[in-house]
Amino acid sequence: DVKVTQSSRYLVKRTGEKVFLECVQDMDHENMFWYRQDPGLGLRLIYFSYDVKMKEKGDIPEGYSVSREKKERFSLILESASTNQTSMYLCASRLLQRQGYSNQPQHFGDGTRLSIL
Amino acid sequence: AQKITQTQPGMFVQEKEAVTLDCTYDTSDPSYGLFWYKQPSSGEMIFLIYQGSYDQQNATEGRYSLNFQKARKSANLVISASQLGDSAMYFCAMREEQTGANNLFFGTGTRLTVIP
């Protein structure tokens, strides 16, 4: 089974702090993703990474950055946390399918509930 | 325009009955994939079932089946013989193969409550 591990289930930080959310997967997946989930809005993509040191902006990248120095680890960084970044953050990984349809699902971690005070 | 629309914020079903959760999608990509995920109150997203746009048959996985109507752009999830453990949020998602093959577009979800 694929295991995606997020470093914290719950996190409380203060406005203006630099916040790191860590995600590790154990299946050698090329693709990794960061989403935030808010009631009534579903999941929205913040950033994703094709492979090590490669990243692409998603739909809502403002106020965030990411780092992928090793294949198994994808970090989300809130440069200067603000109260509107209080949310549930979900990390996912996916195997890159090189032939045929990409029916490989994304596998998710348990999520981090982040509160910015 | 929303790529994935789930019009049912909440649904109730009696235990052991079947329930259909609606999902419609919008894409001009001829090749795409549709996914359903379950999210219990604990928060993790659990992959349930996949349907490819060129699949001839509706996907099935145990008690889950996907009612895929391509012309209507709908991909409804059918859960048969509901169990109390099925109570959760359910999300429909789509991947467009040619235009963004790596990320998923999610709907806003449907909260299913199974009544004993």
Coordinates of C-alpha atoms in Angstrom, one line a residue:
Chain A
D1 CA 0.0 0.0 0.0
V2 CA 1.1 3.5 -0.7
K3 CA 1.9 5.5 2.4
V4 CA 1.8 9.3 2.3
T5 CA 2.7 10.8 5.6
Q6 CA 2.2 14.4 6.6
S7 CA 4.2 15.6 9.5
S8 CA 1.5 17.1 11.6
R9 CA -2.3 16.4 12.0
Y10 CA -2.9 19.7 13.8
L11 CA -0.8 22.9 13.8
V12 CA -1.3 26.3 15.3
K13 CA 0.9 29.2 14.3
R14 CA 0.9 33.0 14.5
T15 CA 0.4 35.6 11.9
G16 CA 3.7 36.5 10.1
E17 CA 5.4 33.2 11.0
K18 CA 7.1 31.1 8.4
V19 CA 5.4 27.7 8.4
F20 CA 6.6 24.5 6.9
L21 CA 4.3 21.6 6.1
E22 CA 6.1 18.3 5.3
C23 CA 5.0 15.4 3.3
V24 CA 6.8 12.1 2.6
Q25 CA 5.7 9.2 0.4
D26 CA 7.2 5.8 0.3
M27 CA 6.4 4.5 -3.2
D28 CA 8.9 6.3 -5.3
H29 CA 6.2 8.4 -7.0
E30 CA 7.3 11.1 -9.4
N31 CA 4.3 13.4 -8.9
M32 CA 3.4 15.1 -5.7
F33 CA 0.8 17.7 -4.9
W34 CA -0.4 20.1 -2.3
Y35 CA -4.0 21.1 -1.9
R36 CA -6.0 23.1 0.5
Q37 CA -9.5 22.2 1.4
D38 CA -12.1 24.7 2.6
P39 CA -15.8 24.1 3.3
G40 CA -18.0 24.6 0.2
L41 CA -14.9 25.0 -2.0
G42 CA -13.7 21.4 -2.3
L43 CA -10.0 20.9 -2.8
R44 CA -7.9 23.5 -4.6
L45 CA -4.4 22.8 -6.0
I46 CA -1.7 25.0 -4.6
Y47 CA 1.5 23.5 -6.2
F48 CA 2.5 20.3 -7.8
S49 CA 5.8 18.7 -8.6
Y50 CA 6.6 16.5 -11.6
D51 CA 9.9 15.3 -10.1
V52 CA 12.8 16.3 -8.0
K53 CA 13.5 20.1 -8.1
M54 CA 10.6 20.5 -10.6
K55 CA 7.5 22.4 -9.6
E56 CA 4.5 24.1 -11.1
K57 CA 1.9 26.5 -9.8
G58 CA -1.6 25.3 -9.2
D59 CA -4.7 27.4 -9.0
I60 CA -4.0 29.3 -5.8
P61 CA -0.2 29.6 -5.3
E62 CA -0.1 33.1 -3.8
G63 CA 1.4 33.2 -0.4
Y64 CA 3.0 29.7 -0.7
S65 CA 6.1 28.2 -2.0
V66 CA 7.3 24.6 -2.2
S67 CA 10.5 22.6 -2.1
R68 CA 11.3 19.2 -3.6
E69 CA 15.0 18.3 -3.0
K70 CA 14.4 14.6 -2.7
K71 CA 11.9 12.4 -4.5
E72 CA 10.1 11.2 -1.5
R73 CA 9.6 14.6 0.2
F74 CA 7.6 17.6 -0.8
S75 CA 7.4 20.6 1.5
L76 CA 4.8 23.4 1.5
I77 CA 6.0 26.8 2.9
L78 CA 3.9 29.6 4.0
E79 CA 6.3 32.5 3.7
S80 CA 4.5 34.8 6.1
A81 CA 1.4 33.2 7.5
S82 CA -1.9 35.0 7.5
T83 CA -5.3 34.2 9.0
N84 CA -6.8 33.5 5.6
Q85 CA -4.4 30.6 5.3
T86 CA -6.2 28.8 8.1
S87 CA -7.3 25.6 6.4
M88 CA -7.0 21.9 5.9
Y89 CA -3.9 21.0 3.8
L90 CA -3.7 17.8 1.9
C91 CA -0.6 16.3 0.3
A92 CA -0.9 13.6 -2.4
S93 CA 1.4 11.6 -4.6
R94 CA 0.9 9.7 -7.9
L95 CA 2.9 7.3 -10.0
L96 CA 3.7 8.8 -13.4
Q97 CA 2.2 6.5 -16.0
R98 CA 4.3 6.6 -19.2
Q99 CA 2.0 4.5 -21.4
G100 CA -1.7 4.4 -21.9
Y101 CA -4.2 6.4 -20.0
S102 CA -3.1 7.9 -16.7
N103 CA -5.6 6.0 -14.6
Q104 CA -3.3 6.0 -11.6
P105 CA -5.1 7.7 -8.7
Q106 CA -3.5 10.3 -6.4
H107 CA -2.9 8.9 -3.0
F108 CA -3.5 11.3 -0.1
G109 CA -2.1 11.8 3.4
D110 CA -4.2 12.3 6.4
G111 CA -4.1 16.1 6.1
T112 CA -2.9 18.9 8.4
R113 CA -5.4 21.2 10.0
L114 CA -3.5 24.5 10.2
S115 CA -4.8 27.4 12.3
I116 CA -3.2 30.8 12.0
L117 CA -3.9 33.1 14.9
Chain B
A1 CA -17.0 27.6 -15.4
Q2 CA -16.8 24.8 -12.9
K3 CA -15.1 21.7 -14.3
I4 CA -16.8 19.4 -11.7
T5 CA -20.3 20.0 -10.3
Q6 CA -21.8 18.1 -7.4
T7 CA -25.3 19.5 -6.8
Q8 CA -26.1 17.6 -3.6
P9 CA -24.5 19.2 -0.5
G10 CA -26.0 16.4 1.6
M11 CA -27.7 13.1 1.2
F12 CA -29.4 10.6 3.5
V13 CA -29.8 6.9 2.9
Q14 CA -31.3 4.1 5.0
E15 CA -28.8 1.4 5.9
K16 CA -28.8 -1.4 3.3
E17 CA -30.4 0.7 0.7
A18 CA -28.6 2.0 -2.5
V19 CA -27.8 5.6 -3.0
T20 CA -26.6 7.7 -6.0
L21 CA -24.3 10.6 -5.7
D22 CA -24.4 13.0 -8.7
C23 CA -21.5 14.4 -10.6
T24 CA -21.4 16.3 -13.8
Y25 CA -18.3 17.6 -15.5
D26 CA -17.2 20.0 -18.2
T27 CA -14.3 19.5 -20.5
S28 CA -13.4 19.9 -24.2
D29 CA -10.5 17.4 -23.8
P30 CA -11.5 14.2 -25.6
S31 CA -9.4 12.1 -23.2
Y32 CA -10.0 12.4 -19.5
G33 CA -10.4 10.3 -16.3
L34 CA -13.0 10.6 -13.6
F35 CA -12.3 9.6 -10.0
W36 CA -14.4 9.3 -6.8
Y37 CA -12.9 9.8 -3.4
K38 CA -14.3 9.2 0.1
Q39 CA -13.3 11.4 3.0
P40 CA -14.4 10.2 6.5
S41 CA -14.5 12.6 9.4
S42 CA -10.9 11.7 10.2
G43 CA -9.8 13.6 7.1
E44 CA -8.0 11.1 4.9
M45 CA -9.0 11.0 1.2
I46 CA -9.6 7.4 0.1
F47 CA -9.7 6.5 -3.6
L48 CA -12.8 4.5 -4.5
I49 CA -13.2 4.1 -8.3
Y50 CA -11.9 5.3 -11.7
Q51 CA -13.6 5.7 -15.1
G52 CA -11.7 6.6 -18.3
S53 CA -13.4 8.5 -21.0
Y54 CA -12.8 5.8 -23.5
D55 CA -13.9 2.9 -21.3
Q56 CA -16.8 1.1 -22.9
Q57 CA -18.2 -0.3 -19.6
N58 CA -19.1 1.4 -16.4
A59 CA -16.5 0.9 -13.7
T60 CA -17.3 -1.2 -10.7
E61 CA -15.4 -1.9 -7.4
G62 CA -17.2 -4.0 -4.9
R63 CA -20.3 -2.1 -3.7
Y64 CA -19.3 1.0 -5.7
S65 CA -20.2 1.5 -9.3
L66 CA -20.0 4.4 -11.6
N67 CA -23.0 5.3 -13.9
F68 CA -21.1 7.0 -16.7
Q69 CA -23.2 8.8 -19.3
K70 CA -20.7 10.4 -21.6
A71 CA -23.1 12.4 -23.8
R72 CA -24.6 13.9 -20.7
K73 CA -21.2 14.4 -19.1
S74 CA -22.2 12.8 -15.9
A75 CA -20.4 10.3 -13.7
N76 CA -22.6 9.4 -10.8
L77 CA -21.4 7.1 -8.0
V78 CA -23.8 4.4 -6.9
I79 CA -23.2 2.8 -3.5
S80 CA -25.2 -0.4 -3.1
A81 CA -26.2 -1.9 0.3
S82 CA -25.2 1.2 2.3
Q83 CA -23.4 0.6 5.6
L84 CA -23.0 2.9 8.6
G85 CA -19.3 3.2 7.7
D86 CA -20.2 4.8 4.4
S87 CA -21.1 8.0 6.2
A88 CA -18.5 10.5 4.9
M89 CA -17.9 13.3 2.3
Y90 CA -17.6 12.1 -1.3
F91 CA -15.7 14.0 -3.9
C92 CA -15.8 13.6 -7.7
A93 CA -12.7 14.6 -9.5
M94 CA -11.4 14.8 -13.1
R95 CA -8.1 14.7 -14.8
E96 CA -7.8 16.0 -18.4
E97 CA -5.2 14.0 -20.2
Q98 CA -4.1 16.5 -22.8
T99 CA -4.3 19.7 -20.9
G100 CA -3.0 19.2 -17.4
A101 CA -2.5 15.5 -17.1
N102 CA -1.2 15.7 -13.6
N103 CA -3.6 17.6 -11.5
L104 CA -7.2 16.8 -10.5
F105 CA -10.2 19.1 -10.5
F106 CA -12.4 18.4 -7.6
G107 CA -16.1 19.1 -6.9
T108 CA -17.3 20.6 -3.7
G109 CA -18.4 17.3 -2.3
T110 CA -21.5 15.5 -1.1
R111 CA -21.9 14.6 2.6
L112 CA -23.6 11.2 2.9
T113 CA -25.3 10.1 6.1
V114 CA -26.4 6.5 6.5
I115 CA -29.3 6.1 8.9
P116 CA -29.6 2.9 10.9

